[in-house]
Short mmCIF file of C-alpha atoms and ligand atoms in Angstrom, two decimals:
data_model
loop_
_atom_site.label_atom_id
_atom_site.label_comp_id
_atom_site.label_asym_id
_atom_site.label_seq_id
_atom_site.Cartn_x
_atom_site.Cartn_y
_atom_site.Cartn_z
CA UNK A 1 49.30 36.85 -32.58
CA UNK A 2 48.82 34.87 -29.21
CA UNK A 3 48.02 31.28 -29.97
CA UNK A 4 47.35 28.17 -27.99
CA UNK A 5 48.79 25.86 -30.73
CA UNK A 6 52.15 25.91 -29.07
CA UNK A 7 50.92 24.32 -25.91
CA UNK A 8 48.84 21.51 -27.23
CA UNK A 9 45.68 23.01 -28.46
CA UNK A 10 44.33 20.47 -31.00
CA UNK A 11 43.10 21.77 -34.21
CA UNK A 12 39.43 22.01 -35.04
CA UNK A 13 38.83 19.37 -37.80
CA UNK A 14 35.61 17.90 -37.22
CA UNK A 15 31.84 19.01 -37.21
CA UNK A 16 28.62 17.43 -36.19
CA UNK A 17 25.53 18.16 -38.19
CA UNK A 18 22.41 16.83 -36.24
CA UNK A 19 19.90 15.86 -38.96
CA UNK A 20 17.61 13.35 -37.10
CA UNK A 21 14.75 15.89 -36.50
CA UNK A 22 11.38 15.24 -38.12
CA UNK A 23 10.57 18.62 -39.51
CA UNK A 24 7.06 18.73 -38.10
CA UNK A 25 6.86 22.51 -38.41
CA UNK A 26 7.13 22.28 -42.25
CA UNK A 27 4.78 19.36 -42.80
CA UNK A 28 3.45 18.23 -45.25
CA UNK A 29 6.55 19.34 -47.22
CA UNK A 30 8.74 17.04 -45.22
CA UNK A 31 6.50 14.02 -45.06
CA UNK A 32 8.75 11.97 -47.34
CA UNK A 33 11.91 13.97 -47.74
CA UNK A 34 14.25 15.03 -45.00
CA UNK A 35 13.74 18.89 -44.12
CA UNK A 36 17.45 19.41 -44.76
CA UNK A 37 16.91 18.47 -48.30
CA UNK A 38 14.31 21.19 -48.96
CA UNK A 39 15.68 23.27 -51.78
CA UNK A 40 16.79 26.85 -51.08
CA UNK A 41 16.92 28.31 -54.64
CA UNK A 42 19.04 25.77 -56.46
CA UNK A 43 20.47 23.36 -53.69
CA UNK A 44 19.30 21.66 -50.64
CA UNK A 45 19.48 23.55 -47.40
CA UNK A 46 22.05 21.22 -46.00
CA UNK A 47 24.52 21.96 -48.83
CA UNK A 48 24.94 25.55 -47.61
CA UNK A 49 25.69 24.33 -44.09
CA UNK A 50 28.26 21.92 -45.45
CA UNK A 51 29.78 24.69 -47.46
CA UNK A 52 29.94 26.87 -44.41
CA UNK A 53 31.84 24.09 -42.48
CA UNK A 54 34.29 23.50 -45.37
CA UNK A 55 34.98 27.06 -45.75
CA UNK A 56 35.87 27.21 -42.11
CA UNK A 57 38.54 24.43 -42.71
CA UNK A 58 36.35 21.48 -41.40
CA UNK A 59 37.81 18.26 -42.73
CA UNK A 60 35.24 15.67 -41.55
CA UNK A 61 31.51 16.00 -41.04
CA UNK A 62 29.58 13.61 -38.79
CA UNK A 63 25.79 13.56 -39.58
CA UNK A 64 23.58 12.31 -36.82
CA UNK A 65 20.67 10.92 -38.82
CA UNK A 66 17.52 9.05 -38.09
CA UNK A 67 15.10 6.89 -40.01
CA UNK A 68 13.88 8.30 -43.48
CA UNK A 69 17.04 10.41 -43.76
CA UNK A 70 18.88 8.23 -46.29
CA UNK A 71 18.39 10.91 -48.95
CA UNK A 72 21.03 13.07 -47.24
CA UNK A 73 23.61 10.25 -47.49
CA UNK A 74 22.79 9.59 -51.14
CA UNK A 75 23.04 13.32 -51.89
CA UNK A 76 26.68 13.39 -50.82
CA UNK A 77 27.60 10.37 -52.87
CA UNK A 78 28.44 9.97 -56.50
CA UNK A 79 25.49 9.32 -58.87
CA UNK A 80 27.17 7.40 -61.71
CA UNK A 81 24.10 6.92 -63.80
CA UNK A 82 23.20 10.59 -63.65
CA UNK A 83 26.69 11.72 -64.28
CA UNK A 84 27.11 9.38 -67.42
CA UNK A 85 23.94 10.66 -68.85
CA UNK A 86 24.97 14.35 -68.25
CA UNK A 87 28.37 13.51 -69.75
CA UNK A 88 26.79 11.97 -72.80
CA UNK A 89 24.59 15.02 -73.26
CA UNK A 90 27.54 17.38 -72.92
CA UNK A 91 26.11 19.15 -69.87
CA UNK A 92 29.42 19.99 -68.31
CA UNK A 93 28.11 22.92 -66.24
CA UNK A 94 25.74 20.88 -64.40
CA UNK A 95 28.19 18.02 -63.96
CA UNK A 96 30.70 20.54 -62.50
CA UNK A 97 28.03 21.74 -60.04
CA UNK A 98 27.50 18.06 -58.90
CA UNK A 99 31.34 17.48 -58.60
CA UNK A 100 31.75 20.81 -56.69
CA UNK A 101 29.21 19.51 -53.99
CA UNK A 102 30.84 16.23 -53.43
CA UNK A 103 32.91 15.81 -50.32
CA UNK A 104 36.44 14.18 -50.29
CA UNK A 105 36.14 10.39 -50.11
CA UNK A 106 36.03 9.36 -46.51
CA UNK A 107 35.35 12.77 -45.11
CA UNK A 108 31.79 12.09 -43.91
CA UNK A 109 30.41 9.78 -41.38
CA UNK A 110 26.74 8.90 -40.59
CA UNK A 111 25.52 7.71 -37.16
CA UNK A 112 21.98 7.03 -36.17
CA UNK A 113 20.24 8.70 -33.25
CA UNK A 114 17.79 5.83 -32.55
CA UNK A 115 15.26 7.88 -30.58
CA UNK A 116 14.34 11.57 -30.52
CA UNK A 117 15.76 12.27 -27.13
CA UNK A 118 17.04 15.76 -27.84
CA UNK A 119 19.81 17.77 -29.30
CA UNK A 120 22.16 16.98 -26.54
CA UNK A 121 21.66 13.24 -27.04
CA UNK A 122 22.09 13.55 -30.79
CA UNK A 123 25.60 15.18 -30.28
CA UNK A 124 26.46 12.56 -27.83
CA UNK A 125 25.75 9.89 -30.48
CA UNK A 126 28.66 11.19 -32.36
CA UNK A 127 31.15 10.67 -29.56
CA UNK A 128 33.14 7.84 -30.88
CA UNK A 129 33.83 9.55 -34.11
CA UNK A 130 34.75 12.85 -32.44
CA UNK A 131 37.11 11.29 -29.95
CA UNK A 132 39.25 13.55 -27.94
CA UNK A 133 39.24 16.59 -30.20
CA UNK A 134 37.47 19.93 -30.24
CA UNK A 135 34.58 19.97 -32.71
CA UNK A 136 32.02 22.32 -34.30
CA UNK A 137 28.34 21.84 -34.20
CA UNK A 138 26.16 23.36 -37.02
CA UNK A 139 22.39 23.01 -36.76
CA UNK A 140 21.28 22.58 -40.37
CA UNK A 141 17.88 24.13 -39.76
CA UNK A 142 19.67 27.40 -39.44
CA UNK A 143 21.23 28.96 -42.57
CA UNK A 144 23.39 31.95 -41.94
CA UNK A 145 24.41 34.43 -44.71
CA UNK A 146 27.76 35.95 -43.75
CA UNK A 147 30.99 36.86 -45.54
CA UNK A 148 33.09 34.98 -44.30
CA UNK A 149 30.73 32.33 -42.98
CA UNK A 150 29.74 32.32 -39.40
CA UNK A 151 31.74 29.36 -38.47
CA UNK A 152 34.84 30.91 -40.22
CA UNK A 153 34.41 34.02 -38.03
CA UNK A 154 34.20 31.84 -35.03
CA UNK A 155 37.22 29.89 -35.92
CA UNK A 156 39.27 33.12 -36.22
CA UNK A 157 38.19 33.98 -32.69
CA UNK A 158 38.83 30.54 -31.48
CA UNK A 159 42.41 30.41 -32.83
CA UNK A 160 43.21 33.35 -30.47
CA UNK A 161 41.30 32.23 -27.37
CA UNK A 162 40.74 28.43 -27.52
CA UNK A 163 38.00 27.19 -25.19
CA UNK A 164 34.31 26.92 -26.26
CA UNK A 165 32.53 29.43 -28.36
CA UNK A 166 28.80 29.77 -29.40
CA UNK A 167 27.35 32.09 -31.91
CA UNK A 168 24.70 34.51 -30.43
CA UNK A 169 22.31 37.09 -31.93
CA UNK A 170 19.69 39.33 -30.63
CA UNK A 171 16.02 38.31 -30.94
CA UNK A 172 12.85 40.25 -30.20
CA UNK A 173 12.06 39.75 -26.54
CA UNK A 174 8.75 37.83 -27.30
CA UNK A 175 10.67 35.26 -29.17
CA UNK A 176 13.21 34.21 -26.39
CA UNK A 177 11.26 31.11 -25.33
CA UNK A 178 12.01 29.48 -28.72
CA UNK A 179 15.71 29.46 -28.12
CA UNK A 180 18.60 28.81 -25.84
CA UNK A 181 19.41 32.13 -24.29
CA UNK A 182 22.64 33.37 -22.66
CA UNK A 183 23.15 35.38 -19.45
CA UNK A 184 25.90 37.90 -20.56
CA UNK A 185 28.57 39.17 -18.14
CA UNK A 186 31.37 41.08 -19.68
CA UNK A 187 32.45 41.86 -23.23
CA UNK A 188 36.04 40.99 -24.06
CA UNK A 189 37.02 42.40 -27.53
CA UNK A 190 34.58 40.64 -29.87
CA UNK A 191 33.54 38.02 -27.33
CA UNK A 192 30.97 37.93 -24.48
CA UNK A 193 31.76 36.20 -21.23
CA UNK A 194 28.69 34.66 -19.55
CA UNK A 195 27.22 33.79 -16.22
CA UNK A 196 25.15 31.02 -17.63
CA UNK A 197 22.68 29.95 -20.27
CA UNK A 198 19.13 28.63 -20.24
CA UNK A 199 17.22 26.51 -22.81
CA UNK A 200 13.76 28.00 -23.87
CA UNK A 201 13.19 30.22 -20.89
CA UNK A 202 9.85 32.03 -20.41
CA UNK A 203 9.89 35.68 -21.41
CA UNK A 204 9.92 36.68 -17.70
CA UNK A 205 12.83 34.37 -16.80
CA UNK A 206 14.91 35.03 -19.87
CA UNK A 207 18.47 36.47 -18.67
CA UNK A 208 18.70 38.45 -21.97
CA UNK A 209 17.52 38.52 -25.55
CA UNK A 210 20.64 36.93 -26.96
CA UNK A 211 19.78 33.63 -28.51
CA UNK A 212 22.10 30.77 -29.24
CA UNK A 213 21.96 30.61 -33.04
CA UNK A 214 23.02 27.11 -33.97
CA UNK A 215 26.82 27.29 -34.36
CA UNK A 216 29.08 25.98 -31.68
CA UNK A 217 32.78 25.24 -31.21
CA UNK A 218 33.09 22.87 -28.26
CA UNK A 219 35.72 20.95 -26.38
CA UNK A 220 35.31 17.08 -26.22
CA UNK A 221 34.65 17.19 -22.33
CA UNK A 222 31.03 18.26 -23.34
CA UNK A 223 30.62 14.66 -24.39
CA UNK A 224 31.31 13.28 -20.93
CA UNK A 225 28.83 15.69 -19.48
CA UNK A 226 26.15 14.72 -22.11
CA UNK A 227 26.61 11.15 -20.96
CA UNK A 228 24.75 11.80 -17.76
CA UNK A 229 22.80 14.98 -18.68
CA UNK A 230 19.38 14.88 -17.17
CA UNK A 231 16.55 15.82 -19.49
CA UNK A 232 15.53 19.49 -19.34
CA UNK A 233 13.26 21.72 -21.47
CA UNK A 234 10.65 19.81 -23.37
CA UNK A 235 11.63 16.56 -21.53
CA UNK A 236 14.68 16.46 -23.85
CA UNK A 237 18.44 16.11 -23.20
CA UNK A 238 19.56 19.62 -23.99
CA UNK A 239 23.01 20.61 -25.28
CA UNK A 240 22.47 24.01 -23.58
CA UNK A 241 22.27 22.37 -20.18
CA UNK A 242 25.47 20.56 -20.64
CA UNK A 243 27.16 23.66 -21.88
CA UNK A 244 26.03 25.51 -18.83
CA UNK A 245 27.77 22.85 -16.74
CA UNK A 246 30.95 22.92 -18.87
CA UNK A 247 31.20 26.69 -18.41
CA UNK A 248 32.00 26.12 -14.80
CA UNK A 249 35.28 24.52 -15.61
CA UNK A 250 36.39 25.70 -19.03
CA UNK A 251 36.52 29.13 -20.75
CA UNK A 252 33.31 29.72 -22.57
CA UNK A 253 32.41 32.68 -24.84
CA UNK A 254 29.43 33.95 -26.75
CA UNK A 255 30.29 35.44 -30.18
CA UNK A 256 27.95 38.00 -31.89
CA UNK A 257 28.70 37.19 -35.51
CA UNK A 258 28.29 39.32 -38.59
CA UNK A 259 25.54 37.92 -40.77
CA UNK A 260 21.85 37.20 -41.09
CA UNK A 261 20.19 33.87 -40.01
CA UNK A 262 17.20 32.01 -41.27
CA UNK A 263 15.31 29.38 -39.45
CA UNK A 264 14.44 26.89 -42.27
CA UNK A 265 12.72 24.58 -39.80
CA UNK A 266 9.85 27.23 -39.86
CA UNK A 267 7.62 27.89 -42.84
CA UNK A 268 8.13 31.70 -42.88
CA UNK A 269 11.72 31.32 -41.94
CA UNK A 270 12.24 29.03 -44.84
CA UNK A 271 10.37 31.45 -47.23
CA UNK A 272 12.60 34.27 -45.96
CA UNK A 273 15.73 32.23 -46.67
CA UNK A 274 14.55 31.52 -50.20
CA UNK A 275 13.94 35.26 -50.73
CA UNK A 276 17.29 36.36 -49.50
CA UNK A 277 19.33 33.67 -51.24
CA UNK A 278 17.54 34.30 -54.51
CA UNK A 279 18.22 38.11 -54.33
CA UNK A 280 21.89 37.30 -53.58
CA UNK A 281 22.30 34.63 -56.12
CA UNK A 282 25.31 35.21 -58.44
CA UNK A 283 23.47 34.53 -61.66
CA UNK A 284 19.71 34.70 -60.67
CA UNK A 285 19.74 37.66 -58.39
CA UNK A 286 18.84 40.49 -60.67
CA UNK A 287 15.99 38.50 -62.33
CA UNK A 288 14.71 37.31 -59.02
CA UNK A 289 14.47 40.92 -57.90
CA UNK A 290 12.49 41.91 -60.96
CA UNK A 291 10.14 38.95 -60.30
CA UNK A 292 9.67 39.83 -56.72
CA UNK A 293 8.87 43.43 -57.70
CA UNK A 294 6.40 42.30 -60.27
CA UNK A 295 4.77 39.98 -57.72
CA UNK A 296 4.44 42.72 -55.32
CA UNK A 297 2.76 45.09 -57.85
CA UNK A 298 0.20 42.32 -58.32
C1 G1P B 1 18.05 24.39 -30.76
C2 G1P B 1 18.95 24.61 -29.46
C3 G1P B 1 18.68 26.06 -28.98
C4 G1P B 1 19.02 27.00 -30.06
C5 G1P B 1 18.11 26.70 -31.41
C6 G1P B 1 18.65 27.51 -32.59
O1 G1P B 1 16.74 24.40 -30.33
O2 G1P B 1 18.44 23.75 -28.39
O3 G1P B 1 19.41 26.44 -27.86
O4 G1P B 1 18.76 28.36 -29.72
O5 G1P B 1 18.32 25.32 -31.71
O6 G1P B 1 17.78 27.34 -33.69
P1 G1P B 1 15.56 23.89 -31.36
O7 G1P B 1 15.36 24.70 -32.45
O8 G1P B 1 16.05 22.43 -31.77
O9 G1P B 1 14.35 23.63 -30.40
#
């Protein structure tokens, strides 16, 4: 297999999870808990995203947090009192589930985005911890069911091509203005070469109906571009705008992954995620199906 490793391609070890967003689309549920901590069946949404990153070989996760997000940091820490009580009660299975969810000591960092200046600014806030290495970005609002996970699929492609890769998926034309949208050029194997990309275009200006889904593998040069990125759509510093600039000097591909994505930052998207994850749950799936069927019968 052709590989860039031999001539100095640095391995992908780190991922950034921007979790500073306020979750206004799912208020009041998110008034006093971070939206990333909303449960999807039996674990918080962010757990699925961290699991996807770990499955893809990510060794260190940088959370870009904000005020009122400390529950995320606590969730990924030991809970000695709780663990002692569970131990005393002989609840080994629950204890095991807690232990499985724990990261390796020292494998998570937390930095604050002090003002809501946009996704591009959030990623830039992680620059010192990322340093001079390629890194992944996973938007925790977006859960993706895929086997293997979406980021793993991207890493497989990345190990052959290097460069920058973003996950894309088709959306109905009327939804394009909610997303970053790519301007596709040619298809090369599994990957799509692009002419450009645009953040939240109007339906008439959208170059395609291929949305940027929320999984990225990026080279560290993006951080220099973000440093002086002008604000764009919504008056925010947009990652998409910096990527459109990076594309002019580095290989950049879009990757149509295999899987289904759910936007948990939206009430219906969140409900859809719960439905799918319940139906596919290892132990609860069958009973969930019966319950849903009963509920539909009324
Ligand atoms: C962000 C990105 C956008 C992407 C979307 C995916 O937008 O800026 O390019 O398509 O996530 O969910 P946001 O949802 O933060 O407005």
